CSV table of C-alpha atoms and ligand atoms in Angstrom, one decimal:
chain,number,residue,atom,x,y,z
A,137,MET,CA,0.1,0.2,0.1
A,138,SER,CA,2.5,2.4,1.0
A,139,ASP,CA,4.0,2.3,-2.9
A,140,GLU,CA,0.6,3.4,-4.4
A,141,LEU,CA,0.5,6.3,-1.6
A,142,ASN,CA,4.4,7.0,-1.8
A,143,HIS,CA,5.1,10.2,-3.6
A,144,PRO,CA,7.3,9.8,-6.7
A,145,ASP,CA,9.2,13.2,-5.7
A,146,PHE,CA,9.3,12.7,-2.1
A,147,PRO,CA,12.1,10.2,-1.7
A,148,VAL,CA,12.4,8.2,1.8
A,149,PRO,CA,15.0,6.7,3.3
A,150,ASP,CA,15.8,2.9,2.3
A,151,GLU,CA,15.9,2.7,7.1
A,152,LEU,CA,12.5,4.0,7.0
A,153,GLN,CA,10.8,2.6,3.9
A,154,GLY,CA,7.9,0.3,5.5
A,155,ALA,CA,7.1,3.0,8.3
A,156,VAL,CA,6.8,5.8,6.5
A,157,THR,CA,4.7,7.3,3.6
A,158,VAL,CA,4.9,10.6,2.4
A,159,THR,CA,2.7,12.0,-0.1
A,160,THR,CA,-0.2,14.6,-1.1
A,161,LEU,CA,-3.0,15.5,0.0
A,162,ASP,CA,-4.0,14.6,-4.2
A,163,ARG,CA,-2.8,11.4,-4.1
A,164,ILE,CA,-4.3,10.1,-1.0
A,165,TYR,CA,-8.2,11.6,-1.7
A,166,ASN,CA,-7.9,10.2,-5.0
A,167,TRP,CA,-6.4,6.6,-3.7
A,168,SER,CA,-9.5,5.9,-1.0
A,169,ARG,CA,-11.6,7.0,-3.9
A,170,ARG,CA,-10.2,5.1,-6.5
A,171,SER,CA,-10.3,1.9,-4.6
A,172,SER,CA,-13.7,1.7,-3.2
A,173,VAL,CA,-16.0,3.3,-6.1
A,174,MET,CA,-19.8,2.0,-5.3
A,175,PRO,CA,-22.0,1.3,-8.3
A,176,MET,CA,-25.8,1.6,-8.1
A,177,VAL,CA,-27.8,-1.4,-8.8
A,178,PHE,CA,-29.2,-0.8,-12.2
A,179,GLY,CA,-28.8,-2.5,-16.1
A,180,LEU,CA,-31.0,-2.1,-18.6
A,181,ALA,CA,-30.8,-5.0,-21.1
A,182,CYS,CA,-28.2,-7.5,-21.9
A,183,CYS,CA,-25.1,-5.6,-21.3
A,184,ALA,CA,-26.4,-5.6,-17.7
A,185,ILE,CA,-25.8,-9.0,-17.9
A,186,GLU,CA,-22.0,-8.8,-18.5
A,187,MET,CA,-22.2,-6.6,-15.1
A,188,ILE,CA,-23.8,-9.0,-13.2
A,189,CYS,CA,-21.1,-11.8,-14.6
A,190,ALA,CA,-17.9,-8.8,-13.8
A,191,ALA,CA,-20.0,-9.0,-9.9
A,192,ALA,CA,-19.7,-12.5,-9.7
A,193,SER,CA,-16.7,-14.6,-8.5
A,194,ARG,CA,-15.0,-15.6,-11.7
A,195,PHE,CA,-14.3,-12.3,-12.4
A,196,ASP,CA,-14.8,-11.0,-9.3
A,197,ILE,CA,-15.2,-7.4,-8.9
A,198,SER,CA,-14.0,-6.7,-5.4
A,199,ARG,CA,-10.5,-6.2,-6.6
A,200,PHE,CA,-11.0,-3.4,-7.3
A,201,GLY,CA,-13.5,-2.3,-4.1
A,202,MET,CA,-16.4,-1.8,-6.4
A,203,GLU,CA,-17.9,-5.1,-5.4
A,204,VAL,CA,-20.7,-3.6,-3.1
A,205,PHE,CA,-23.6,-2.8,-5.6
A,206,ARG,CA,-26.2,0.0,-3.9
A,207,ALA,CA,-30.1,0.0,-3.9
A,208,THR,CA,-30.4,3.3,-4.1
A,209,PRO,CA,-28.9,6.4,-6.6
A,210,ARG,CA,-27.9,8.0,-2.9
A,211,GLN,CA,-25.4,6.2,-1.3
A,212,SER,CA,-23.5,5.1,-5.2
A,213,ASP,CA,-20.7,7.3,-7.3
A,214,LEU,CA,-21.2,5.1,-10.3
A,215,MET,CA,-23.9,4.2,-12.4
A,216,ILE,CA,-23.0,1.8,-15.0
A,217,VAL,CA,-25.4,2.6,-18.4
A,218,SER,CA,-25.1,-0.9,-18.7
A,219,GLY,CA,-27.7,-1.8,-22.0
A,220,THR,CA,-30.3,0.0,-24.8
A,221,VAL,CA,-31.2,3.3,-23.8
A,222,THR,CA,-34.4,4.0,-24.4
A,223,LYS,CA,-36.7,7.1,-24.7
A,224,LYS,CA,-39.5,6.1,-21.9
A,225,MET,CA,-36.6,5.1,-19.7
A,226,VAL,CA,-34.2,8.3,-20.3
A,227,PRO,CA,-36.1,10.0,-17.7
A,228,GLN,CA,-35.8,8.2,-14.9
A,229,ILE,CA,-31.7,7.3,-15.4
A,230,VAL,CA,-31.4,11.2,-15.4
A,231,ARG,CA,-33.7,11.8,-12.4
A,232,LEU,CA,-31.2,9.0,-11.1
A,233,TYR,CA,-28.1,10.3,-11.8
A,234,ASN,CA,-29.1,13.8,-10.4
A,235,GLN,CA,-29.7,11.7,-7.0
A,236,MET,CA,-26.1,10.7,-7.0
A,237,PRO,CA,-24.2,12.0,-4.8
A,238,GLU,CA,-21.0,14.5,-6.2
A,239,PRO,CA,-18.4,12.8,-7.0
A,240,LYS,CA,-20.2,11.0,-10.0
A,241,TYR,CA,-19.7,9.2,-12.3
A,242,VAL,CA,-20.6,7.5,-15.6
A,243,ILE,CA,-19.6,4.9,-17.5
A,244,ALA,CA,-21.6,3.7,-20.7
A,245,MET,CA,-21.1,0.1,-21.7
A,246,GLY,CA,-21.7,-1.6,-24.6
A,247,ALA,CA,-22.6,-0.2,-27.7
A,248,CYS,CA,-26.6,1.2,-27.3
A,249,ALA,CA,-25.3,3.1,-24.5
A,250,SER,CA,-22.1,4.9,-26.2
A,251,GLY,CA,-24.0,4.8,-28.9
A,252,GLY,CA,-27.5,3.7,-30.2
A,253,GLY,CA,-26.2,0.3,-31.5
A,254,PRO,CA,-27.8,-1.9,-33.4
A,255,PHE,CA,-31.2,0.0,-32.7
A,256,LYS,CA,-29.5,3.7,-33.4
A,257,GLU,CA,-32.2,5.8,-35.3
A,258,GLY,CA,-34.3,3.1,-34.1
A,259,TYR,CA,-37.9,4.9,-33.0
A,260,ASN,CA,-37.5,4.5,-29.8
A,261,VAL,CA,-33.9,4.4,-28.6
A,262,VAL,CA,-32.0,7.3,-27.7
A,263,SER,CA,-28.7,7.3,-29.5
A,264,GLY,CA,-26.0,7.3,-26.7
A,265,ILE,CA,-26.7,8.2,-23.1
A,266,ASP,CA,-23.7,10.8,-23.5
A,267,LYS,CA,-27.0,13.5,-24.8
A,268,TYR,CA,-27.7,13.5,-21.4
A,269,LEU,CA,-25.8,13.0,-19.0
A,270,PRO,CA,-21.8,13.3,-18.5
A,271,VAL,CA,-19.7,10.0,-19.7
A,272,ASP,CA,-16.7,9.4,-18.8
A,273,VAL,CA,-15.3,6.3,-19.6
A,274,TYR,CA,-17.3,4.1,-23.2
A,275,VAL,CA,-16.7,0.4,-23.4
A,276,PRO,CA,-17.3,-0.8,-26.6
A,277,GLY,CA,-18.7,-4.2,-27.8
A,278,CYS,CA,-22.2,-6.2,-28.6
A,279,PRO,CA,-22.2,-6.8,-25.3
A,280,PRO,CA,-18.7,-6.3,-24.0
A,281,THR,CA,-17.1,-8.9,-21.4
A,282,PRO,CA,-17.0,-8.7,-18.2
A,283,GLN,CA,-13.0,-8.1,-18.9
A,284,ALA,CA,-14.2,-5.6,-20.9
A,285,LEU,CA,-16.4,-3.7,-18.3
A,286,LEU,CA,-13.6,-4.6,-15.8
A,287,TYR,CA,-10.6,-2.6,-17.9
A,288,GLY,CA,-13.7,0.2,-18.3
A,289,LEU,CA,-14.0,0.2,-14.4
A,290,ILE,CA,-9.2,0.4,-14.8
A,291,LYS,CA,-9.7,3.6,-17.6
A,292,LEU,CA,-11.6,5.2,-14.5
A,293,GLN,CA,-9.2,4.5,-11.8
A,294,GLU,CA,-6.9,6.2,-13.9
A,295,LYS,CA,-9.0,9.3,-14.6
A,296,ILE,CA,-9.4,9.0,-10.9
A,297,ASP,CA,-6.1,9.5,-10.6
A,298,LYS,CA,-5.6,12.6,-12.5
A,299,GLN,CA,-7.9,15.1,-10.2
A,300,SER,CA,-6.9,17.7,-8.3
A,301,ILE,CA,-8.8,18.5,-5.0
A,302,SER,CA,-8.5,21.9,-6.3
A,303,GLN,CA,-9.9,21.9,-9.8
A,304,VAL,CA,-12.8,19.0,-9.1
A,305,PRO,CA,-15.8,20.8,-10.0
A,306,TRP,CA,-17.9,19.5,-6.2
A,307,TYR,CA,-16.0,21.8,-4.3
A,308,GLN,CA,-16.0,24.8,-7.2
A,309,PRO,CA,-18.0,27.9,-5.9
A,310,GLY,CA,-22.1,27.6,-6.4
A,311,GLY,CA,-21.3,23.5,-7.0
A,312,ASN,CA,-22.6,22.2,-10.4
A,313,GLU,CA,-26.8,22.1,-11.7
A,314,ALA,CA,-28.5,19.2,-11.8
A,315,VAL,CA,-29.6,18.0,-15.6
A,316,PRO,CA,-32.3,19.3,-16.4
A,317,ILE,CA,-35.2,15.8,-16.6
A,318,PRO,CA,-35.7,15.0,-20.6
A,319,VAL,CA,-39.8,15.5,-20.6
A,320,LEU,CA,-41.3,12.1,-22.1
A,321,GLY,CA,-44.0,14.0,-25.2
A,322,PRO,CA,-44.6,12.3,-29.1
A,323,ASP,CA,-41.1,12.4,-29.1
A,324,ILE,CA,-38.0,12.5,-26.2
A,325,MET,CA,-37.6,16.5,-25.6
A,326,ASP,CA,-34.8,17.9,-23.5
A,327,PRO,CA,-35.3,20.8,-21.7
A,328,ARG,CA,-32.1,22.6,-22.4
A,329,GLN,CA,-34.1,23.2,-25.7
A,330,PHE,CA,-37.0,23.9,-25.6
A,331,GLU,CA,-36.1,27.7,-26.8
A,332,MET,CA,-35.3,26.2,-30.6
A,333,ILE,CA,-37.9,24.0,-30.7
A,334,ARG,CA,-40.1,26.8,-30.0
A,335,ARG,CA,-38.4,29.0,-32.1
A,336,GLU,CA,-38.3,26.2,-35.9
A,337,THR,CA,-42.3,25.4,-34.4
A,338,ALA,CA,-42.8,28.9,-34.7
A,339,VAL,CA,-41.1,28.9,-37.9
A,340,GLU,CA,-43.1,25.7,-39.3
A,341,ALA,CA,-45.9,27.4,-38.7
B,254,SF4,S1,-25.0,-2.6,-26.8
B,254,SF4,FE1,-25.5,-5.3,-27.6
B,254,SF4,S2,-25.7,-7.0,-25.6
B,254,SF4,FE2,-25.8,-4.2,-25.0
B,254,SF4,S3,-27.8,-4.0,-24.5
B,254,SF4,FE3,-27.2,-2.8,-26.9
B,254,SF4,S4,-27.6,-5.2,-28.1
B,254,SF4,FE4,-27.7,-6.0,-25.6
């Protein structure tokens, strides 16, 4: 553990190795978060089966400190969007994301969550969850294997390692705004585009 925490710019003398760790606040803050990411119990379609496999004994997600899938967004800091994102489901997904406390991360697992997959341009499917939520890691595949998801989780850990406590958005004044919840009418509508929709409708009329 001390190897992971020691900062290479502050060498520890040989006789103190194992007894003393010299590190930075950023490094210990990131190390503790990256080693205890709690994903939400949440699956949308076939990709979710592979996610479940990743949590079972053969692949053993607990090696990464991530085995505690939480049944509530309020105790989760990772949303794995695993499966086809339908227009009917998007408002619920965004609502769950808003209910997660910061810091929070999103993994788009599979072709559907990343860009619509085989259903892209379908009448009932969204072309990627990144149209609504900030995605940190994309895991390609249809479906991605459990190994691919584990690789995506490692990439997320690497991303967490690079964050700095002085720059992360959740400690900035004002904090982050919640993502506006999309509205399902005749089609799915993003409230951030209402003004543009009104304008276009007026032109058509
Ligand atoms: S990417 Fe493929 S396996 Fe995953 S939800 Fe879509 S269709 Fe199913």
